[in-house]
Amino acid sequence: MSSDDPITDFARRSVDVEGVVKTVYVAGCGPAVVLMPEMPGISPDVLRLARWVRDAGFTVFVPSLFGVDGAYPTAEDGTEIVRRACVSAEFRAFAGGGTSPVTAWLRGLARQAHTECGGPGVGAIGLCFTGNFALTMALEPAVIAPVVNHPSLPLDDPAGLELSDEDARAVRDRVTRDGLTVLAYRFDNDRWCTGQRFAAYRALLGDAFDGRVLPGGSANTSPPPFFADVVETPHSVVTAHLVDEDGHPTVRARDEILAFLTERLSPSGPGGTANRRAGAAS
């Protein structure tokens, strides 16, 4: 197994949002992108994705939400981290729980990142346990490029969305009003993020939901132990199950995400145009 990542090429910050302080790793320059970790934490594979985002011309913000930062996930440690997250007041892991409270903090982070970095707005990338958080963050006006990767919540309802009814309506209205596109990925045989879940997103968002499905046979067959022994299915399209080879379907997915962020966050892109129109109207 690969070694842990010391994260020495990121600035480690303590970010305060309305009195709640969390560690955030920051690198790069350009428009802001908030990259949330997948379960069970900020693994070297998550950091590899963060560096790709950084190198594409963005300032990447990686908040520490659970787990051991930089550690490769073992099956035993990862299972314990999942257990703790499922009973945490910050998360709503099961059906009927509504929107996870931590998303309010993440929206505050996006506001601060936009103030610091400027540009038309902020990108948000969710992964696995945090997958749907990228959509909920669109309740913050600064977030204009949400990417929902293999969202796994709620864990006990394959067709469920980790959203309260009120937030679901508000997200739908925001997406419609501002012409946002929600980019999403999953493997076709992922049992944690099923076709039923993508159908629920499309029912909520209509054509604004761009859900893309990769063949499960293209997933990395030698992921870290947590994914091999606990997840037990192709799942993490651009992290643990990515195959870093030119032309590979998972690498194409990564490149599509980077192109989406570049288009949305460019001053001449849809986000910049919308902001200029809003300024002219005022």
GROMACS .gro file of N, CA, C and O in nm, residues 94-204:
model
  444
   94PHE      N    1  -2.886   0.891   0.734
   94PHE     CA    2  -2.995   0.798   0.705
   94PHE      C    3  -3.119   0.873   0.658
   94PHE      O    4  -3.137   0.993   0.681
   95ALA      N    5  -3.208   0.798   0.592
   95ALA     CA    6  -3.328   0.855   0.535
   95ALA      C    7  -3.413   0.921   0.644
   95ALA      O    8  -3.422   0.871   0.756
   96GLY      N    9  -3.474   1.032   0.608
   96GLY     CA   10  -3.558   1.104   0.702
   96GLY      C   11  -3.485   1.206   0.785
   96GLY      O   12  -3.547   1.285   0.858
   97GLY      N   13  -3.352   1.209   0.773
   97GLY     CA   14  -3.274   1.302   0.854
   97GLY      C   15  -3.266   1.441   0.798
   97GLY      O   16  -3.229   1.536   0.868
   98GLY      N   17  -3.296   1.456   0.668
   98GLY     CA   18  -3.288   1.588   0.607
   98GLY      C   19  -3.147   1.626   0.568
   98GLY      O   20  -3.061   1.541   0.545
   99THR      N   21  -3.120   1.754   0.563
   99THR     CA   22  -2.992   1.809   0.520
   99THR      C   23  -2.891   1.805   0.633
   99THR      O   24  -2.922   1.842   0.746
  100SER      N   25  -2.768   1.765   0.604
  100SER     CA   26  -2.663   1.762   0.706
  100SER      C   27  -2.628   1.902   0.752
  100SER      O   28  -2.598   1.990   0.669
  101PRO      N   29  -2.629   1.929   0.884
  101PRO     CA   30  -2.598   2.063   0.935
  101PRO      C   31  -2.462   2.116   0.892
  101PRO      O   32  -2.444   2.237   0.880
  102VAL      N   33  -2.364   2.027   0.870
  102VAL     CA   34  -2.230   2.073   0.834
  102VAL      C   35  -2.230   2.153   0.704
  102VAL      O   36  -2.139   2.233   0.678
  103THR      N   37  -2.333   2.135   0.620
  103THR     CA   38  -2.335   2.208   0.493
  103THR      C   39  -2.349   2.358   0.514
  103THR      O   40  -2.306   2.437   0.428
  104ALA      N   41  -2.407   2.400   0.626
  104ALA     CA   42  -2.413   2.544   0.654
  104ALA      C   43  -2.273   2.599   0.674
  104ALA      O   44  -2.239   2.710   0.628
  105TRP      N   45  -2.187   2.524   0.744
  105TRP     CA   46  -2.048   2.565   0.762
  105TRP      C   47  -1.976   2.569   0.627
  105TRP      O   48  -1.899   2.662   0.599
  106LEU      N   49  -2.003   2.471   0.543
  106LEU     CA   50  -1.937   2.465   0.412
  106LEU      C   51  -1.979   2.581   0.323
  106LEU      O   52  -1.898   2.634   0.246
  107ARG      N   53  -2.103   2.623   0.335
  107ARG     CA   54  -2.145   2.741   0.258
  107ARG      C   55  -2.071   2.866   0.307
  107ARG      O   56  -2.034   2.953   0.227
  108GLY      N   57  -2.050   2.874   0.439
  108GLY     CA   58  -1.971   2.985   0.492
  108GLY      C   59  -1.828   2.983   0.440
  108GLY      O   60  -1.770   3.087   0.408
  109LEU      N   61  -1.771   2.863   0.432
  109LEU     CA   62  -1.636   2.850   0.376
  109LEU      C   63  -1.635   2.899   0.231
  109LEU      O   64  -1.542   2.970   0.189
  110ALA      N   65  -1.736   2.862   0.154
  110ALA     CA   66  -1.743   2.907   0.015
  110ALA      C   67  -1.751   3.059   0.006
  110ALA      O   68  -1.687   3.120  -0.080
  111ARG      N   69  -1.829   3.122   0.094
  111ARG     CA   70  -1.837   3.269   0.094
  111ARG      C   71  -1.700   3.331   0.120
  111ARG      O   72  -1.659   3.426   0.053
  112GLN      N   73  -1.630   3.279   0.222
  112GLN     CA   74  -1.498   3.332   0.254
  112GLN      C   75  -1.400   3.310   0.139
  112GLN      O   76  -1.319   3.398   0.105
  113ALA      N   77  -1.407   3.192   0.077
  113ALA     CA   78  -1.317   3.161  -0.034
  113ALA      C   79  -1.342   3.254  -0.152
  113ALA      O   80  -1.248   3.300  -0.219
  114HIS      N   81  -1.469   3.284  -0.179
  114HIS     CA   82  -1.502   3.374  -0.289
  114HIS      C   83  -1.450   3.514  -0.262
  114HIS      O   84  -1.394   3.581  -0.350
  115THR      N   85  -1.467   3.562  -0.138
  115THR     CA   86  -1.417   3.694  -0.101
  115THR      C   87  -1.266   3.701  -0.119
  115THR      O   88  -1.211   3.802  -0.169
  116GLU      N   89  -1.197   3.594  -0.083
  116GLU     CA   90  -1.051   3.592  -0.092
  116GLU      C   91  -1.002   3.581  -0.236
  116GLU      O   92  -0.907   3.649  -0.276
  117CYS      N   93  -1.066   3.496  -0.316
  117CYS     CA   94  -1.012   3.461  -0.448
  117CYS      C   95  -1.077   3.538  -0.563
  117CYS      O   96  -1.020   3.544  -0.672
  118GLY      N   97  -1.196   3.594  -0.539
  118GLY     CA   98  -1.263   3.669  -0.645
  118GLY      C   99  -1.315   3.579  -0.755
  118GLY      O  100  -1.335   3.459  -0.737
  119GLY      N  101  -1.336   3.638  -0.872
  119GLY     CA  102  -1.388   3.563  -0.985
  119GLY      C  103  -1.540   3.555  -0.981
  119GLY      O  104  -1.605   3.607  -0.890
  120PRO      N  105  -1.599   3.489  -1.081
  120PRO     CA  106  -1.745   3.481  -1.090
  120PRO      C  107  -1.809   3.406  -0.974
  120PRO      O  108  -1.925   3.432  -0.941
  121GLY      N  109  -1.738   3.312  -0.916
  121GLY     CA  110  -1.797   3.231  -0.809
  121GLY      C  111  -1.705   3.119  -0.769
  121GLY      O  112  -1.585   3.120  -0.797
  122VAL      N  113  -1.764   3.019  -0.703
  122VAL     CA  114  -1.688   2.909  -0.641
  122VAL      C  115  -1.737   2.777  -0.696
  122VAL      O  116  -1.857   2.758  -0.718
  123GLY      N  117  -1.645   2.683  -0.716
  123GLY     CA  118  -1.680   2.546  -0.747
  123GLY      C  119  -1.688   2.464  -0.620
  123GLY      O  120  -1.622   2.495  -0.521
  124ALA      N  121  -1.770   2.359  -0.622
  124ALA     CA  122  -1.782   2.269  -0.507
  124ALA      C  123  -1.783   2.126  -0.557
  124ALA      O  124  -1.865   2.091  -0.644
  125ILE      N  125  -1.693   2.045  -0.505
  125ILE     CA  126  -1.683   1.905  -0.544
  125ILE      C  127  -1.710   1.819  -0.421
  125ILE      O  128  -1.636   1.826  -0.322
  126GLY      N  129  -1.816   1.739  -0.427
  126GLY     CA  130  -1.846   1.644  -0.321
  126GLY      C  131  -1.809   1.503  -0.363
  126GLY      O  132  -1.815   1.469  -0.482
  127LEU      N  133  -1.772   1.421  -0.266
  127LEU     CA  134  -1.728   1.285  -0.293
  127LEU      C  135  -1.791   1.189  -0.193
  127LEU      O  136  -1.773   1.206  -0.072
  128CYS      N  137  -1.865   1.089  -0.241
  128CYS     CA  138  -1.912   0.982  -0.154
  128CYS      C  139  -2.002   1.037  -0.043
  128CYS      O  140  -2.109   1.090  -0.069
  129PHE      N  141  -1.958   1.029   0.081
  129PHE     CA  142  -2.034   1.075   0.196
  129PHE      C  143  -2.070   1.223   0.184
  129PHE      O  144  -2.175   1.267   0.229
  130THR      N  145  -1.982   1.300   0.119
  130THR     CA  146  -2.005   1.444   0.100
  130THR      C  147  -2.058   1.475  -0.040
  130THR      O  148  -2.068   1.593  -0.076
  131GLY      N  149  -2.089   1.372  -0.118
  131GLY     CA  150  -2.126   1.395  -0.257
  131GLY      C  151  -2.238   1.496  -0.274
  131GLY      O  152  -2.227   1.591  -0.352
  132ASN      N  153  -2.347   1.475  -0.201
  132ASN     CA  154  -2.461   1.564  -0.215
  132ASN      C  155  -2.437   1.702  -0.154
  132ASN      O  156  -2.508   1.797  -0.184
  133PHE      N  157  -2.334   1.714  -0.068
  133PHE     CA  158  -2.307   1.844  -0.008
  133PHE      C  159  -2.279   1.949  -0.114
  133PHE      O  160  -2.308   2.067  -0.094
  134ALA      N  161  -2.221   1.907  -0.227
  134ALA     CA  162  -2.192   2.004  -0.334
  134ALA      C  163  -2.320   2.066  -0.388
  134ALA      O  164  -2.322   2.183  -0.426
  135LEU      N  165  -2.428   1.987  -0.390
  135LEU     CA  166  -2.556   2.041  -0.434
  135LEU      C  167  -2.615   2.133  -0.329
  135LEU      O  168  -2.661   2.244  -0.360
  136THR      N  169  -2.613   2.091  -0.203
  136THR     CA  170  -2.667   2.175  -0.095
  136THR      C  171  -2.592   2.307  -0.085
  136THR      O  172  -2.650   2.409  -0.050
  137MET      N  173  -2.462   2.305  -0.116
  137MET     CA  174  -2.385   2.428  -0.111
  137MET      C  175  -2.432   2.531  -0.213
  137MET      O  176  -2.404   2.650  -0.199
  138ALA      N  177  -2.509   2.486  -0.314
  138ALA     CA  178  -2.561   2.580  -0.413
  138ALA      C  179  -2.666   2.673  -0.353
  138ALA      O  180  -2.708   2.769  -0.418
  139LEU      N  181  -2.706   2.648  -0.228
  139LEU     CA  182  -2.791   2.745  -0.158
  139LEU      C  183  -2.713   2.874  -0.128
  139LEU      O  184  -2.774   2.977  -0.098
  140GLU      N  185  -2.580   2.866  -0.135
  140GLU     CA  186  -2.495   2.984  -0.123
  140GLU      C  187  -2.478   3.045  -0.263
  140GLU      O  188  -2.429   2.976  -0.354
  141PRO      N  189  -2.515   3.171  -0.284
  141PRO     CA  190  -2.507   3.230  -0.418
  141PRO      C  191  -2.368   3.226  -0.481
  141PRO      O  192  -2.358   3.225  -0.605
  142ALA      N  193  -2.262   3.225  -0.400
  142ALA     CA  194  -2.128   3.223  -0.457
  142ALA      C  195  -2.097   3.091  -0.528
  142ALA      O  196  -2.009   3.087  -0.615
  143VAL      N  197  -2.166   2.983  -0.494
  143VAL     CA  198  -2.138   2.852  -0.553
  143VAL      C  199  -2.211   2.840  -0.686
  143VAL      O  200  -2.334   2.842  -0.691
  144ILE      N  201  -2.134   2.829  -0.794
  144ILE     CA  202  -2.192   2.827  -0.928
  144ILE      C  203  -2.150   2.705  -1.009
  144ILE      O  204  -2.194   2.689  -1.122
  145ALA      N  205  -2.067   2.617  -0.951
  145ALA     CA  206  -2.019   2.501  -1.026
  145ALA      C  207  -2.019   2.378  -0.935
  145ALA      O  208  -1.914   2.335  -0.887
  146PRO      N  209  -2.138   2.319  -0.908
  146PRO     CA  210  -2.143   2.202  -0.821
  146PRO      C  211  -2.116   2.071  -0.895
  146PRO      O  212  -2.172   2.047  -1.004
  147VAL      N  213  -2.031   1.988  -0.836
  147VAL     CA  214  -1.997   1.857  -0.892
  147VAL      C  215  -2.028   1.752  -0.786
  147VAL      O  216  -1.967   1.750  -0.679
  148VAL      N  217  -2.121   1.664  -0.817
  148VAL     CA  218  -2.170   1.564  -0.722
  148VAL      C  219  -2.116   1.427  -0.764
  148VAL      O  220  -2.162   1.369  -0.862
  149ASN      N  221  -2.017   1.377  -0.690
  149ASN     CA  222  -1.956   1.250  -0.725
  149ASN      C  223  -2.006   1.137  -0.635
  149ASN      O  224  -1.993   1.144  -0.513
  150HIS      N  225  -2.063   1.034  -0.697
  150HIS     CA  226  -2.109   0.912  -0.631
  150HIS      C  227  -2.164   0.935  -0.491
  150HIS      O  228  -2.116   0.880  -0.393
  151PRO      N  229  -2.270   1.020  -0.478
  151PRO     CA  230  -2.324   1.053  -0.347
  151PRO      C  231  -2.384   0.929  -0.280
  151PRO      O  232  -2.468   0.861  -0.337
  152SER      N  233  -2.343   0.903  -0.157
  152SER     CA  234  -2.383   0.779  -0.090
  152SER      C  235  -2.491   0.796   0.016
  152SER      O  236  -2.539   0.697   0.071
  153LEU      N  237  -2.528   0.920   0.049
  153LEU     CA  238  -2.630   0.943   0.152
  153LEU      C  239  -2.767   0.969   0.089
  153LEU      O  240  -2.774   1.031  -0.018
  154PRO      N  241  -2.873   0.921   0.154
  154PRO     CA  242  -2.876   0.842   0.277
  154PRO      C  243  -2.836   0.696   0.254
  154PRO      O  244  -2.870   0.638   0.151
  155LEU      N  245  -2.766   0.640   0.351
  155LEU     CA  246  -2.711   0.506   0.336
  155LEU      C  247  -2.818   0.398   0.325
  155LEU      O  248  -2.793   0.291   0.267
  156ASP      N  249  -2.936   0.423   0.381
  156ASP     CA  250  -3.040   0.321   0.388
  156ASP      C  251  -3.153   0.340   0.288
  156ASP      O  252  -3.257   0.275   0.297
  157ASP      N  253  -3.135   0.430   0.190
  157ASP     CA  254  -3.240   0.453   0.091
  157ASP      C  255  -3.177   0.480  -0.045
  157ASP      O  256  -3.134   0.592  -0.072
  158PRO      N  257  -3.169   0.380  -0.132
  158PRO     CA  258  -3.101   0.395  -0.261
  158PRO      C  259  -3.161   0.505  -0.349
  158PRO      O  260  -3.092   0.559  -0.435
  159ALA      N  261  -3.288   0.537  -0.328
  159ALA     CA  262  -3.353   0.639  -0.410
  159ALA      C  263  -3.364   0.772  -0.338
  159ALA      O  264  -3.427   0.866  -0.389
  160GLY      N  265  -3.303   0.783  -0.220
  160GLY     CA  266  -3.317   0.903  -0.139
  160GLY      C  267  -3.214   1.010  -0.173
  160GLY      O  268  -3.109   0.981  -0.231
  161LEU      N  269  -3.246   1.133  -0.136
  161LEU     CA  270  -3.154   1.244  -0.146
  161LEU      C  271  -3.134   1.302  -0.006
  161LEU      O  272  -3.228   1.314   0.071
  162GLU      N  273  -3.013   1.339   0.024
  162GLU     CA  274  -2.979   1.390   0.157
  162GLU      C  275  -3.016   1.538   0.163
  162GLU      O  276  -2.931   1.626   0.166
  163LEU      N  277  -3.148   1.565   0.159
  163LEU     CA  278  -3.200   1.701   0.155
  163LEU      C  279  -3.334   1.704   0.227
  163LEU      O  280  -3.417   1.614   0.209
  164SER      N  281  -3.357   1.809   0.302
  164SER     CA  282  -3.492   1.833   0.353
  164SER      C  283  -3.579   1.878   0.237
  164SER      O  284  -3.530   1.924   0.133
  165ASP      N  285  -3.711   1.865   0.252
  165ASP     CA  286  -3.802   1.909   0.145
  165ASP      C  287  -3.785   2.057   0.116
  165ASP      O  288  -3.785   2.099   0.000
  166GLU      N  289  -3.767   2.136   0.220
  166GLU     CA  290  -3.750   2.280   0.202
  166GLU      C  291  -3.623   2.311   0.124
  166GLU      O  292  -3.624   2.394   0.031
  167ASP      N  293  -3.513   2.246   0.160
  167ASP     CA  294  -3.388   2.271   0.090
  167ASP      C  295  -3.393   2.220  -0.053
  167ASP      O  296  -3.334   2.281  -0.143
  168ALA      N  297  -3.462   2.108  -0.075
  168ALA     CA  298  -3.474   2.055  -0.210
  168ALA      C  299  -3.545   2.157  -0.300
  168ALA      O  300  -3.501   2.183  -0.414
  169ARG      N  301  -3.651   2.217  -0.251
  169ARG     CA  302  -3.721   2.319  -0.330
  169ARG      C  303  -3.633   2.441  -0.354
  169ARG      O  304  -3.630   2.497  -0.465
  170ALA      N  305  -3.559   2.481  -0.251
  170ALA     CA  306  -3.472   2.598  -0.263
  170ALA      C  307  -3.359   2.573  -0.362
  170ALA      O  308  -3.324   2.661  -0.442
  171VAL      N  309  -3.302   2.453  -0.358
  171VAL     CA  310  -3.196   2.419  -0.452
  171VAL      C  311  -3.250   2.418  -0.594
  171VAL      O  312  -3.189   2.472  -0.688
  172ARG      N  313  -3.367   2.356  -0.614
  172ARG     CA  314  -3.427   2.351  -0.747
  172ARG      C  315  -3.452   2.492  -0.800
  172ARG      O  316  -3.423   2.524  -0.916
  173ASP      N  317  -3.504   2.579  -0.713
  173ASP     CA  318  -3.531   2.717  -0.755
  173ASP      C  319  -3.402   2.790  -0.790
  173ASP      O  320  -3.398   2.865  -0.889
  174ARG      N  321  -3.297   2.770  -0.712
  174ARG     CA  322  -3.169   2.837  -0.739
  174ARG      C  323  -3.111   2.789  -0.872
  174ARG      O  324  -3.063   2.869  -0.955
  175VAL      N  325  -3.112   2.659  -0.893
  175VAL     CA  326  -3.058   2.602  -1.017
  175VAL      C  327  -3.134   2.656  -1.138
  175VAL      O  328  -3.074   2.695  -1.239
  176THR      N  329  -3.266   2.662  -1.127
  176THR     CA  330  -3.349   2.711  -1.238
  176THR      C  331  -3.326   2.860  -1.260
  176THR      O  332  -3.307   2.906  -1.373
  177ARG      N  333  -3.328   2.936  -1.152
  177ARG     CA  334  -3.318   3.083  -1.162
  177ARG      C  335  -3.186   3.126  -1.223
  177ARG      O  336  -3.181   3.217  -1.308
  178ASP      N  337  -3.077   3.062  -1.183
  178ASP     CA  338  -2.944   3.106  -1.226
  178ASP      C  339  -2.885   3.021  -1.338
  178ASP      O  340  -2.770   3.040  -1.376
  179GLY      N  341  -2.963   2.925  -1.388
  179GLY     CA  342  -2.917   2.846  -1.501
  179GLY      C  343  -2.797   2.759  -1.469
  179GLY      O  344  -2.710   2.738  -1.555
  180LEU      N  345  -2.791   2.706  -1.347
  180LEU     CA  346  -2.678   2.621  -1.309
  180LEU      C  347  -2.692   2.481  -1.370
  180LEU      O  348  -2.802   2.433  -1.396
  181THR      N  349  -2.579   2.419  -1.391
  181THR     CA  350  -2.573   2.278  -1.427
  181THR      C  351  -2.507   2.203  -1.312
  181THR      O  352  -2.408   2.250  -1.256
  182VAL      N  353  -2.563   2.088  -1.278
  182VAL     CA  354  -2.507   2.003  -1.173
  182VAL      C  355  -2.445   1.882  -1.241
  182VAL      O  356  -2.515   1.799  -1.298
  183LEU      N  357  -2.313   1.872  -1.235
  183LEU     CA  358  -2.241   1.761  -1.297
  183LEU      C  359  -2.227   1.649  -1.195
  183LEU      O  360  -2.195   1.674  -1.078
  184ALA      N  361  -2.251   1.524  -1.237
  184ALA     CA  362  -2.248   1.412  -1.142
  184ALA      C  363  -2.193   1.286  -1.208
  184ALA      O  364  -2.209   1.267  -1.330
  185TYR      N  365  -2.131   1.201  -1.126
  185TYR     CA  366  -2.070   1.078  -1.175
  185TYR      C  367  -2.100   0.961  -1.081
  185TYR      O  368  -2.110   0.978  -0.959
  186ARG      N  369  -2.111   0.843  -1.142
  186ARG     CA  370  -2.121   0.717  -1.068
  186ARG      C  371  -2.079   0.603  -1.161
  186ARG      O  372  -2.077   0.618  -1.283
  187PHE      N  373  -2.045   0.489  -1.101
  187PHE     CA  374  -2.027   0.366  -1.177
  187PHE      C  375  -2.162   0.295  -1.189
  187PHE      O  376  -2.246   0.303  -1.098
  188ASP      N  377  -2.180   0.221  -1.298
  188ASP     CA  378  -2.311   0.162  -1.322
  188ASP      C  379  -2.348   0.052  -1.223
  188ASP      O  380  -2.468   0.024  -1.204
  189ASN      N  381  -2.251  -0.009  -1.158
  189ASN     CA  382  -2.281  -0.116  -1.062
  189ASN      C  383  -2.246  -0.078  -0.918
  189ASN      O  384  -2.224  -0.165  -0.834
  190ASP      N  385  -2.245   0.051  -0.891
  190ASP     CA  386  -2.218   0.100  -0.756
  190ASP      C  387  -2.341   0.077  -0.669
  190ASP      O  388  -2.448   0.131  -0.695
  191ARG      N  389  -2.327   0.000  -0.562
  191ARG     CA  390  -2.444  -0.027  -0.478
  191ARG      C  391  -2.465   0.082  -0.373
  191ARG      O  392  -2.568   0.083  -0.306
  192TRP      N  393  -2.370   0.173  -0.357
  192TRP     CA  394  -2.386   0.285  -0.263
  192TRP      C  395  -2.446   0.408  -0.331
  192TRP      O  396  -2.504   0.493  -0.264
  193CYS      N  397  -2.428   0.418  -0.460
  193CYS     CA  398  -2.488   0.527  -0.538
  193CYS      C  399  -2.551   0.463  -0.661
  193CYS      O  400  -2.484   0.435  -0.760
  194THR      N  401  -2.680   0.440  -0.653
  194THR     CA  402  -2.750   0.361  -0.753
  194THR      C  403  -2.812   0.448  -0.863
  194THR      O  404  -2.820   0.570  -0.851
  195GLY      N  405  -2.861   0.379  -0.966
  195GLY     CA  406  -2.935   0.448  -1.069
  195GLY      C  407  -3.061   0.513  -1.015
  195GLY      O  408  -3.107   0.616  -1.066
  196GLN      N  409  -3.118   0.455  -0.908
  196GLN     CA  410  -3.236   0.515  -0.845
  196GLN      C  411  -3.204   0.653  -0.790
  196GLN      O  412  -3.286   0.745  -0.798
  197ARG      N  413  -3.086   0.668  -0.733
  197ARG     CA  414  -3.048   0.798  -0.678
  197ARG      C  415  -3.032   0.901  -0.788
  197ARG      O  416  -3.078   1.015  -0.776
  198PHE      N  417  -2.967   0.863  -0.897
  198PHE     CA  418  -2.953   0.957  -1.009
  198PHE      C  419  -3.090   0.993  -1.066
  198PHE      O  420  -3.113   1.107  -1.107
  199ALA      N  421  -3.182   0.897  -1.069
  199ALA     CA  422  -3.317   0.926  -1.117
  199ALA      C  423  -3.386   1.027  -1.026
  199ALA      O  424  -3.461   1.115  -1.073
  200ALA      N  425  -3.361   1.018  -0.896
  200ALA     CA  426  -3.419   1.114  -0.802
  200ALA      C  427  -3.362   1.254  -0.824
  200ALA      O  428  -3.436   1.354  -0.816
  201TYR      N  429  -3.234   1.263  -0.853
  201TYR     CA  430  -3.175   1.394  -0.885
  201TYR      C  431  -3.238   1.452  -1.011
  201TYR      O  432  -3.270   1.570  -1.017
  202ARG      N  433  -3.255   1.368  -1.112
  202ARG     CA  434  -3.314   1.419  -1.237
  202ARG      C  435  -3.459   1.460  -1.216
  202ARG      O  436  -3.504   1.561  -1.273
  203ALA      N  437  -3.532   1.387  -1.132
  203ALA     CA  438  -3.669   1.426  -1.103
  203ALA      C  439  -3.675   1.562  -1.035
  203ALA      O  440  -3.767   1.641  -1.059
  204LEU      N  441  -3.576   1.591  -0.952
  204LEU     CA  442  -3.572   1.720  -0.883
  204LEU      C  443  -3.525   1.832  -0.973
  204LEU      O  444  -3.583   1.942  -0.973
   0.00000   0.00000   0.00000
